[in-house]
Coordinates of C-alpha atoms in Angstrom, one line a residue:
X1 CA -21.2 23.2 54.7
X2 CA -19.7 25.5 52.3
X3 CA -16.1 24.3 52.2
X4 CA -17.0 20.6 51.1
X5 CA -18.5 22.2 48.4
X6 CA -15.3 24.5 47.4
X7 CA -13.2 21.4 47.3
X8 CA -15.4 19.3 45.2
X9 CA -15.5 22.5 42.7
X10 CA -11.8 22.7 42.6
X11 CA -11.0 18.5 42.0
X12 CA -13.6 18.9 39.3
X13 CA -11.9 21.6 37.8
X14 CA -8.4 19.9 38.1
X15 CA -10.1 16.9 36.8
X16 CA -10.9 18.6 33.6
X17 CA -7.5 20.6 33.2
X18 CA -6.0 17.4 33.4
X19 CA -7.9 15.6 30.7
X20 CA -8.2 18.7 28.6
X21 CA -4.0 18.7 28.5
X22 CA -4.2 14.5 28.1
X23 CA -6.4 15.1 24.8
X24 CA -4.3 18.2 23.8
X25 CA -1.2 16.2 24.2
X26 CA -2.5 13.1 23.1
X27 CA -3.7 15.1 19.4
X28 CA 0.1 16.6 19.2
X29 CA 1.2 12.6 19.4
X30 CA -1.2 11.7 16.2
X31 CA -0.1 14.8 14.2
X32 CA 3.8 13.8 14.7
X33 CA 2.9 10.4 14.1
X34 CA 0.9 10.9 11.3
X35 CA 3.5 13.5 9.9
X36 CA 6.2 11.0 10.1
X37 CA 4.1 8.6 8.4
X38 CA 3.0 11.1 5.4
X39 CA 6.0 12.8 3.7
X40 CA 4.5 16.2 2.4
X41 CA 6.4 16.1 -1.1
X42 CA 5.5 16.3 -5.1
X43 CA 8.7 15.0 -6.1
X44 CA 8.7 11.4 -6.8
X45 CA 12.2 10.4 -5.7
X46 CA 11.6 11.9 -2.5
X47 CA 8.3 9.4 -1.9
X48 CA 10.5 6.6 -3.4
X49 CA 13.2 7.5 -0.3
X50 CA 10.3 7.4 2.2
X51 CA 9.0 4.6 0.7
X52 CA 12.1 2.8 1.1
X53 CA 12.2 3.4 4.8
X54 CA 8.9 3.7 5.7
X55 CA 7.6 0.4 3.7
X56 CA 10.3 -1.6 2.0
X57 CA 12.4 -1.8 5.1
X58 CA 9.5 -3.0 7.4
X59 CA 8.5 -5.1 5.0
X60 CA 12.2 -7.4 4.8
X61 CA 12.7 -7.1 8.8
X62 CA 9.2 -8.9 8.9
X63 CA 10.1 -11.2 6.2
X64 CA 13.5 -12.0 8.0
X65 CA 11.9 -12.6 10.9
X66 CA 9.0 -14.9 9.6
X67 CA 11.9 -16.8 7.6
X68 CA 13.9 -17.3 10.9
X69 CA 10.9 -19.1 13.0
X70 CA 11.8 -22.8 13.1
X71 CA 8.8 -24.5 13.9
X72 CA 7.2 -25.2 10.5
X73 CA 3.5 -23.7 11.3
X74 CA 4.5 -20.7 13.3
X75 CA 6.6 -20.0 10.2
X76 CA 3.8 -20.7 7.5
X77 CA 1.2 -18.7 9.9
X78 CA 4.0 -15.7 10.2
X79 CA 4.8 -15.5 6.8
X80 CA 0.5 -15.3 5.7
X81 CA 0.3 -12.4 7.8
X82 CA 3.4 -10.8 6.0
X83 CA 2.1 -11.3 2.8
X84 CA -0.9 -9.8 3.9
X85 CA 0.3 -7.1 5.2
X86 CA 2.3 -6.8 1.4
X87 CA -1.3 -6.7 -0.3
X88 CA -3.4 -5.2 1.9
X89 CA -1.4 -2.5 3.9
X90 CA 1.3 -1.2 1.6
X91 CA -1.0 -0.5 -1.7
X92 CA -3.0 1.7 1.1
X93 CA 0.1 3.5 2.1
X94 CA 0.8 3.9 -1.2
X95 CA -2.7 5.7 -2.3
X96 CA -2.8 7.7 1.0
X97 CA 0.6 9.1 0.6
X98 CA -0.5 10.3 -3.1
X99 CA -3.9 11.4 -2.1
X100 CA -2.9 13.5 1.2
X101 CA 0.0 15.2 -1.3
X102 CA -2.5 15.7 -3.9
X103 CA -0.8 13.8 -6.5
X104 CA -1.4 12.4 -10.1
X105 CA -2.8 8.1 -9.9
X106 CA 0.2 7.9 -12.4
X107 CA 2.2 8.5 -9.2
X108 CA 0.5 5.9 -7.1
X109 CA 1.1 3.3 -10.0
X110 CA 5.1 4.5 -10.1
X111 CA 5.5 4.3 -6.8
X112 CA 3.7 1.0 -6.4
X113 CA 5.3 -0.8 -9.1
X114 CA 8.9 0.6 -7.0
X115 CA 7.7 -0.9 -3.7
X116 CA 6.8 -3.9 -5.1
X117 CA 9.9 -4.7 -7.1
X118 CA 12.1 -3.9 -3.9
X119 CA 10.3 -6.1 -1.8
X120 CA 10.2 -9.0 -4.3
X121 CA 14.7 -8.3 -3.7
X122 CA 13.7 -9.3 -0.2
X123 CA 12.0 -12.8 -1.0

């Protein structure tokens, strides 16, 4: 009767090493991911650099791509989400790259202004 009961203990305590390391593991993925995404900087030609990877980059390869679609809707419907993604995503990126570097607004604006005068090269 007792060794049932042994074994149950020990799957239950494998069972929560295992998702104990999943979380710890999976909280190691964010931070790189996150640290990747946020360049920890305060010089300005440095964000412009990341930015230039990080947004403008993205931003033609999707414009490529939604150019490149031949049938006439997919196209139009591809290109919608693009711009959206121009307005809605990048001015965010923008602001949370200045805010999590605890930077002047004057920053954001520069740096704003940069991103969208490289991706208007890609139109």
């Amino acid at each position: 009767m007792n060794k049932p009961f042994t074994i149950l203990i020990r799957i239950f305590i494998l069972g929560v090493t295992l998702i104990c390391a999943g979380a710890y593991m999976f909280r190691n993925h964010l931070d790189n991911e996150y640290a990747k995404d946020h360049p920890k900087t305060k010089n300005i030609e440095e964000l412009k650099t990341w930015a230039q990877t990080a947004i403008i980059q993205k931003y033609c390869e999707d414009y490529s791509y939604a150019k490149s679609i031949q049938n006439e809707t997919s196209q139009q419907r591809e290109l919608s989400r693009v711009n959206n993604s121009r307005y809605l995503s990048v001015p965010q990126l923008v602001r949370n790259v200045i805010e999590d570097n605890d930077l002047p607004d004057s920053y954001a604006d520069e740096l704003f202004h940069y991103v969208d005068k490289e991706i208007d090269k890609c139109e």
